[in-house]
């Protein structure tokens, strides 16, 4: 929609795009709301009366600033949370979104690796900032007005500050609390991409008389940048990126199918990490619910901000004990509990020895890659 919008220069065309915006909203509100705001501001920019247009854009900018925070206020109220939770060090949390997202490791990182990741993080941002500045300077001469995009960018930056500094989200684990703000930042970059391309196209046209040597160098840089972008689009594992990111494996699917095959009508709880839980939902859907002391919950330990996942973390770090297991049973109101362990854990041997000491049964999947302990 962001790429097609500059071609829609009439009320009818942009009204048609609103339908696509509503469709985007139904798929993913965090992406659909900014698109609808952009379309709304673009419609307001078509007003012929200057005062009405200026007033409409001012009101639209305020709505764009508050739209997403207002939706998250409603979400927190529906979740039984405090609607707003001002955080300490608000500015620090906001600027963290623009800093290096990778945690430092024990081993030294070569300079060229640091340079590569820094360049791939800052070059696109630098181009976007230049593109927006270019759009503002040329707003009177460009065929399509960049004013709606400029207003939306400023308003979404304000929303980004509010989301990062004033909200705590229910059922979201502490290290993922900034995820919504991070996704909004990515959405902002995507929405400004068309103007970045316009800016680069103007540069290419202006300096089209480059010599063969300069054009060859520019082409080489573009090839390197595109290749690097392709590399970064995949999970990495190196001195800079120490965690490639877990994903659902065939073993997780096998575990989910095995545990589902043992269902005999009695509710049971499975304590496992997110990928095994995701495999269970993939295979079985939202088939089973437990009546816990906190209300209805899925039979796997998700969401990660829920109390069941907290129990899984305690068992996977400190090891299970009969007392802890009884506490879990009382909270989840179940008798039958499965605990899934993984050989990728640094302390897998210790955890498995404690889990096996009082388990009623154990099952290995693909050898000992995953071991399931059953407690009845």
PDB file of N, CA and C in Angstrom, residues 274-338:
ATOM      1  N   UNK A 274       9.040 -22.654  24.322  1.00  0.00           N
ATOM      2  CA  UNK A 274       8.046 -22.106  23.396  1.00  0.00           C
ATOM      3  C   UNK A 274       7.927 -22.896  22.105  1.00  0.00           C
ATOM      4  N   UNK A 275       9.040 -23.435  21.605  1.00  0.00           N
ATOM      5  CA  UNK A 275       8.991 -24.090  20.304  1.00  0.00           C
ATOM      6  C   UNK A 275       8.191 -25.391  20.358  1.00  0.00           C
ATOM      7  N   UNK A 276       8.337 -26.135  21.445  1.00  0.00           N
ATOM      8  CA  UNK A 276       7.527 -27.344  21.596  1.00  0.00           C
ATOM      9  C   UNK A 276       6.059 -26.969  21.764  1.00  0.00           C
ATOM     10  N   UNK A 277       5.799 -25.893  22.489  1.00  0.00           N
ATOM     11  CA  UNK A 277       4.418 -25.425  22.641  1.00  0.00           C
ATOM     12  C   UNK A 277       3.843 -24.992  21.296  1.00  0.00           C
ATOM     13  N   UNK A 278       4.664 -24.304  20.498  1.00  0.00           N
ATOM     14  CA  UNK A 278       4.208 -23.883  19.169  1.00  0.00           C
ATOM     15  C   UNK A 278       3.908 -25.093  18.289  1.00  0.00           C
ATOM     16  N   UNK A 279       4.736 -26.135  18.406  1.00  0.00           N
ATOM     17  CA  UNK A 279       4.491 -27.356  17.631  1.00  0.00           C
ATOM     18  C   UNK A 279       3.175 -28.003  18.044  1.00  0.00           C
ATOM     19  N   UNK A 280       2.868 -27.967  19.345  1.00  0.00           N
ATOM     20  CA  UNK A 280       1.613 -28.557  19.825  1.00  0.00           C
ATOM     21  C   UNK A 280       0.408 -27.806  19.269  1.00  0.00           C
ATOM     22  N   UNK A 281       0.489 -26.484  19.237  1.00  0.00           N
ATOM     23  CA  UNK A 281      -0.619 -25.698  18.682  1.00  0.00           C
ATOM     24  C   UNK A 281      -0.723 -25.923  17.180  1.00  0.00           C
ATOM     25  N   UNK A 282       0.431 -26.062  16.527  1.00  0.00           N
ATOM     26  CA  UNK A 282       0.427 -26.351  15.089  1.00  0.00           C
ATOM     27  C   UNK A 282      -0.260 -27.682  14.800  1.00  0.00           C
ATOM     28  N   UNK A 283      -0.007 -28.676  15.640  1.00  0.00           N
ATOM     29  CA  UNK A 283      -0.544 -30.012  15.403  1.00  0.00           C
ATOM     30  C   UNK A 283      -1.972 -30.176  15.918  1.00  0.00           C
ATOM     31  N   UNK A 284      -2.277 -29.565  17.061  1.00  0.00           N
ATOM     32  CA  UNK A 284      -3.561 -29.832  17.717  1.00  0.00           C
ATOM     33  C   UNK A 284      -4.468 -28.619  17.816  1.00  0.00           C
ATOM     34  N   UNK A 285      -3.954 -27.444  17.460  1.00  0.00           N
ATOM     35  CA  UNK A 285      -4.770 -26.251  17.624  1.00  0.00           C
ATOM     36  C   UNK A 285      -4.937 -25.922  19.099  1.00  0.00           C
ATOM     37  N   UNK A 286      -5.925 -25.124  19.398  1.00  0.00           N
ATOM     38  CA  UNK A 286      -6.196 -24.747  20.794  1.00  0.00           C
ATOM     39  C   UNK A 286      -7.209 -25.743  21.370  1.00  0.00           C
ATOM     40  N   UNK A 287      -6.761 -26.985  21.447  1.00  0.00           N
ATOM     41  CA  UNK A 287      -7.684 -28.077  21.749  1.00  0.00           C
ATOM     42  C   UNK A 287      -7.994 -28.204  23.229  1.00  0.00           C
ATOM     43  N   UNK A 288      -7.008 -28.002  24.081  1.00  0.00           N
ATOM     44  CA  UNK A 288      -7.198 -28.256  25.514  1.00  0.00           C
ATOM     45  C   UNK A 288      -6.949 -26.987  26.324  1.00  0.00           C
ATOM     46  N   UNK A 289      -7.752 -26.817  27.338  1.00  0.00           N
ATOM     47  CA  UNK A 289      -7.565 -25.714  28.277  1.00  0.00           C
ATOM     48  C   UNK A 289      -7.599 -26.258  29.699  1.00  0.00           C
ATOM     49  N   UNK A 290      -6.871 -25.568  30.582  1.00  0.00           N
ATOM     50  CA  UNK A 290      -6.850 -25.931  31.993  1.00  0.00           C
ATOM     51  C   UNK A 290      -7.515 -24.824  32.804  1.00  0.00           C
ATOM     52  N   UNK A 291      -8.208 -25.214  33.858  1.00  0.00           N
ATOM     53  CA  UNK A 291      -8.828 -24.247  34.761  1.00  0.00           C
ATOM     54  C   UNK A 291      -7.866 -23.982  35.916  1.00  0.00           C
ATOM     55  N   UNK A 292      -6.943 -23.049  35.691  1.00  0.00           N
ATOM     56  CA  UNK A 292      -5.945 -22.732  36.706  1.00  0.00           C
ATOM     57  C   UNK A 292      -6.509 -21.732  37.712  1.00  0.00           C
ATOM     58  N   UNK A 293      -5.736 -21.470  38.743  1.00  0.00           N
ATOM     59  CA  UNK A 293      -6.165 -20.489  39.740  1.00  0.00           C
ATOM     60  C   UNK A 293      -6.213 -19.075  39.174  1.00  0.00           C
ATOM     61  N   UNK A 294      -5.524 -18.852  38.045  1.00  0.00           N
ATOM     62  CA  UNK A 294      -5.556 -17.540  37.384  1.00  0.00           C
ATOM     63  C   UNK A 294      -6.552 -17.490  36.236  1.00  0.00           C
ATOM     64  N   UNK A 295      -7.346 -18.543  36.074  1.00  0.00           N
ATOM     65  CA  UNK A 295      -8.304 -18.597  34.974  1.00  0.00           C
ATOM     66  C   UNK A 295      -7.899 -19.630  33.941  1.00  0.00           C
ATOM     67  N   UNK A 296      -8.579 -19.607  32.789  1.00  0.00           N
ATOM     68  CA  UNK A 296      -8.291 -20.576  31.737  1.00  0.00           C
ATOM     69  C   UNK A 296      -6.895 -20.366  31.168  1.00  0.00           C
ATOM     70  N   UNK A 297      -6.217 -21.486  30.910  1.00  0.00           N
ATOM     71  CA  UNK A 297      -4.881 -21.437  30.315  1.00  0.00           C
ATOM     72  C   UNK A 297      -4.715 -22.647  29.415  1.00  0.00           C
ATOM     73  N   UNK A 298      -3.875 -22.504  28.401  1.00  0.00           N
ATOM     74  CA  UNK A 298      -3.578 -23.629  27.521  1.00  0.00           C
ATOM     75  C   UNK A 298      -2.835 -24.716  28.286  1.00  0.00           C
ATOM     76  N   UNK A 299      -2.875 -25.924  27.746  1.00  0.00           N
ATOM     77  CA  UNK A 299      -2.272 -27.060  28.437  1.00  0.00           C
ATOM     78  C   UNK A 299      -0.756 -27.123  28.275  1.00  0.00           C
ATOM     79  N   UNK A 300      -0.188 -26.207  27.505  1.00  0.00           N
ATOM     80  CA  UNK A 300       1.263 -26.023  27.417  1.00  0.00           C
ATOM     81  C   UNK A 300       1.630 -24.698  28.095  1.00  0.00           C
ATOM     82  N   UNK A 301       2.908 -24.545  28.427  1.00  0.00           N
ATOM     83  CA  UNK A 301       3.354 -23.382  29.210  1.00  0.00           C
ATOM     84  C   UNK A 301       3.523 -22.152  28.325  1.00  0.00           C
ATOM     85  N   UNK A 302       2.444 -21.671  27.777  1.00  0.00           N
ATOM     86  CA  UNK A 302       2.426 -20.421  27.022  1.00  0.00           C
ATOM     87  C   UNK A 302       1.190 -19.637  27.451  1.00  0.00           C
ATOM     88  N   UNK A 303       1.239 -18.299  27.363  1.00  0.00           N
ATOM     89  CA  UNK A 303       2.320 -17.445  26.864  1.00  0.00           C
ATOM     90  C   UNK A 303       3.508 -17.393  27.822  1.00  0.00           C
ATOM     91  N   UNK A 304       4.621 -16.853  27.323  1.00  0.00           N
ATOM     92  CA  UNK A 304       5.843 -16.853  28.115  1.00  0.00           C
ATOM     93  C   UNK A 304       5.764 -15.934  29.323  1.00  0.00           C
ATOM     94  N   UNK A 305       4.807 -15.014  29.320  1.00  0.00           N
ATOM     95  CA  UNK A 305       4.647 -14.153  30.476  1.00  0.00           C
ATOM     96  C   UNK A 305       3.705 -14.722  31.515  1.00  0.00           C
ATOM     97  N   UNK A 306       3.151 -15.900  31.247  1.00  0.00           N
ATOM     98  CA  UNK A 306       2.210 -16.515  32.168  1.00  0.00           C
ATOM     99  C   UNK A 306       2.902 -17.247  33.308  1.00  0.00           C
ATOM    100  N   UNK A 307       2.114 -17.616  34.297  1.00  0.00           N
ATOM    101  CA  UNK A 307       2.678 -18.261  35.486  1.00  0.00           C
ATOM    102  C   UNK A 307       3.178 -19.668  35.181  1.00  0.00           C
ATOM    103  N   UNK A 308       2.524 -20.366  34.249  1.00  0.00           N
ATOM    104  CA  UNK A 308       2.970 -21.719  33.914  1.00  0.00           C
ATOM    105  C   UNK A 308       4.378 -21.701  33.324  1.00  0.00           C
ATOM    106  N   UNK A 309       4.661 -20.713  32.486  1.00  0.00           N
ATOM    107  CA  UNK A 309       6.010 -20.631  31.922  1.00  0.00           C
ATOM    108  C   UNK A 309       7.024 -20.282  33.010  1.00  0.00           C
ATOM    109  N   UNK A 310       6.591 -19.509  33.986  1.00  0.00           N
ATOM    110  CA  UNK A 310       7.467 -19.239  35.129  1.00  0.00           C
ATOM    111  C   UNK A 310       7.822 -20.514  35.869  1.00  0.00           C
ATOM    112  N   UNK A 311       6.845 -21.415  36.000  1.00  0.00           N
ATOM    113  CA  UNK A 311       7.136 -22.712  36.625  1.00  0.00           C
ATOM    114  C   UNK A 311       8.128 -23.511  35.778  1.00  0.00           C
ATOM    115  N   UNK A 312       7.955 -23.463  34.463  1.00  0.00           N
ATOM    116  CA  UNK A 312       8.890 -24.178  33.588  1.00  0.00           C
ATOM    117  C   UNK A 312      10.311 -23.633  33.752  1.00  0.00           C
ATOM    118  N   UNK A 313      10.446 -22.312  33.844  1.00  0.00           N
ATOM    119  CA  UNK A 313      11.774 -21.726  34.027  1.00  0.00           C
ATOM    120  C   UNK A 313      12.395 -22.176  35.346  1.00  0.00           C
ATOM    121  N   UNK A 314      11.586 -22.236  36.393  1.00  0.00           N
ATOM    122  CA  UNK A 314      12.116 -22.686  37.687  1.00  0.00           C
ATOM    123  C   UNK A 314      12.583 -24.135  37.608  1.00  0.00           C
ATOM    124  N   UNK A 315      11.815 -24.977  36.935  1.00  0.00           N
ATOM    125  CA  UNK A 315      12.204 -26.384  36.824  1.00  0.00           C
ATOM    126  C   UNK A 315      13.423 -26.562  35.929  1.00  0.00           C
ATOM    127  N   UNK A 316      13.540 -25.747  34.885  1.00  0.00           N
ATOM    128  CA  UNK A 316      14.653 -25.908  33.945  1.00  0.00           C
ATOM    129  C   UNK A 316      15.948 -25.289  34.460  1.00  0.00           C
ATOM    130  N   UNK A 317      15.860 -24.393  35.432  1.00  0.00           N
ATOM    131  CA  UNK A 317      17.074 -23.769  35.965  1.00  0.00           C
ATOM    132  C   UNK A 317      17.495 -24.372  37.306  1.00  0.00           C
ATOM    133  N   UNK A 318      16.527 -24.594  38.187  1.00  0.00           N
ATOM    134  CA  UNK A 318      16.847 -25.117  39.518  1.00  0.00           C
ATOM    135  C   UNK A 318      16.612 -26.613  39.640  1.00  0.00           C
ATOM    136  N   UNK A 319      15.881 -27.172  38.689  1.00  0.00           N
ATOM    137  CA  UNK A 319      15.556 -28.588  38.760  1.00  0.00           C
ATOM    138  C   UNK A 319      14.226 -28.815  39.463  1.00  0.00           C
ATOM    139  N   UNK A 320      13.484 -29.827  39.033  1.00  0.00           N
ATOM    140  CA  UNK A 320      12.191 -30.102  39.667  1.00  0.00           C
ATOM    141  C   UNK A 320      12.356 -30.739  41.042  1.00  0.00           C
ATOM    142  N   UNK A 321      11.404 -30.470  41.893  1.00  0.00           N
ATOM    143  CA  UNK A 321      11.338 -31.107  43.214  1.00  0.00           C
ATOM    144  C   UNK A 321       9.898 -31.533  43.456  1.00  0.00           C
ATOM    145  N   UNK A 322       9.670 -32.504  44.325  1.00  0.00           N
ATOM    146  CA  UNK A 322       8.284 -32.906  44.622  1.00  0.00           C
ATOM    147  C   UNK A 322       7.442 -31.749  45.144  1.00  0.00           C
ATOM    148  N   UNK A 323       8.054 -30.871  45.937  1.00  0.00           N
ATOM    149  CA  UNK A 323       7.303 -29.738  46.478  1.00  0.00           C
ATOM    150  C   UNK A 323       6.880 -28.779  45.366  1.00  0.00           C
ATOM    151  N   UNK A 324       7.800 -28.507  44.453  1.00  0.00           N
ATOM    152  CA  UNK A 324       7.468 -27.616  43.341  1.00  0.00           C
ATOM    153  C   UNK A 324       6.404 -28.244  42.451  1.00  0.00           C
ATOM    154  N   UNK A 325       6.506 -29.538  42.223  1.00  0.00           N
ATOM    155  CA  UNK A 325       5.526 -30.216  41.380  1.00  0.00           C
ATOM    156  C   UNK A 325       4.133 -30.170  42.011  1.00  0.00           C
ATOM    157  N   UNK A 326       4.058 -30.338  43.311  1.00  0.00           N
ATOM    158  CA  UNK A 326       2.763 -30.251  43.987  1.00  0.00           C
ATOM    159  C   UNK A 326       2.183 -28.836  43.892  1.00  0.00           C
ATOM    160  N   UNK A 327       3.054 -27.849  43.979  1.00  0.00           N
ATOM    161  CA  UNK A 327       2.595 -26.461  43.831  1.00  0.00           C
ATOM    162  C   UNK A 327       2.020 -26.232  42.433  1.00  0.00           C
ATOM    163  N   UNK A 328       2.681 -26.790  41.431  1.00  0.00           N
ATOM    164  CA  UNK A 328       2.204 -26.650  40.051  1.00  0.00           C
ATOM    165  C   UNK A 328       0.861 -27.350  39.883  1.00  0.00           C
ATOM    166  N   UNK A 329       0.743 -28.539  40.432  1.00  0.00           N
ATOM    167  CA  UNK A 329      -0.520 -29.283  40.326  1.00  0.00           C
ATOM    168  C   UNK A 329      -1.671 -28.518  40.966  1.00  0.00           C
ATOM    169  N   UNK A 330      -1.406 -27.939  42.129  1.00  0.00           N
ATOM    170  CA  UNK A 330      -2.459 -27.199  42.812  1.00  0.00           C
ATOM    171  C   UNK A 330      -2.856 -25.949  42.027  1.00  0.00           C
ATOM    172  N   UNK A 331      -1.874 -25.288  41.432  1.00  0.00           N
ATOM    173  CA  UNK A 331      -2.185 -24.083  40.665  1.00  0.00           C
ATOM    174  C   UNK A 331      -2.960 -24.420  39.393  1.00  0.00           C
ATOM    175  N   UNK A 332      -2.509 -25.458  38.674  1.00  0.00           N
ATOM    176  CA  UNK A 332      -3.126 -25.805  37.389  1.00  0.00           C
ATOM    177  C   UNK A 332      -4.335 -26.718  37.547  1.00  0.00           C
ATOM    178  N   UNK A 333      -4.554 -27.235  38.755  1.00  0.00           N
ATOM    179  CA  UNK A 333      -5.679 -28.138  39.018  1.00  0.00           C
ATOM    180  C   UNK A 333      -5.644 -29.365  38.104  1.00  0.00           C
ATOM    181  N   UNK A 334      -4.466 -29.957  38.000  1.00  0.00           N
ATOM    182  CA  UNK A 334      -4.290 -31.190  37.233  1.00  0.00           C
ATOM    183  C   UNK A 334      -3.481 -32.174  38.080  1.00  0.00           C
ATOM    184  N   UNK A 335      -3.584 -33.434  37.721  1.00  0.00           N
ATOM    185  CA  UNK A 335      -2.795 -34.469  38.381  1.00  0.00           C
ATOM    186  C   UNK A 335      -1.616 -34.899  37.528  1.00  0.00           C
ATOM    187  N   UNK A 336      -1.810 -34.845  36.216  1.00  0.00           N
ATOM    188  CA  UNK A 336      -0.857 -35.401  35.261  1.00  0.00           C
ATOM    189  C   UNK A 336       0.007 -34.269  34.694  1.00  0.00           C
ATOM    190  N   UNK A 337       1.332 -34.356  34.890  1.00  0.00           N
ATOM    191  CA  UNK A 337       2.253 -33.315  34.423  1.00  0.00           C
ATOM    192  C   UNK A 337       3.385 -33.962  33.638  1.00  0.00           C
ATOM    193  N   UNK A 338       3.712 -33.359  32.493  1.00  0.00           N
ATOM    194  CA  UNK A 338       4.881 -33.767  31.708  1.00  0.00           C
ATOM    195  C   UNK A 338       5.899 -32.625  31.741  1.00  0.00           C
TER     196      UNK A 338
END
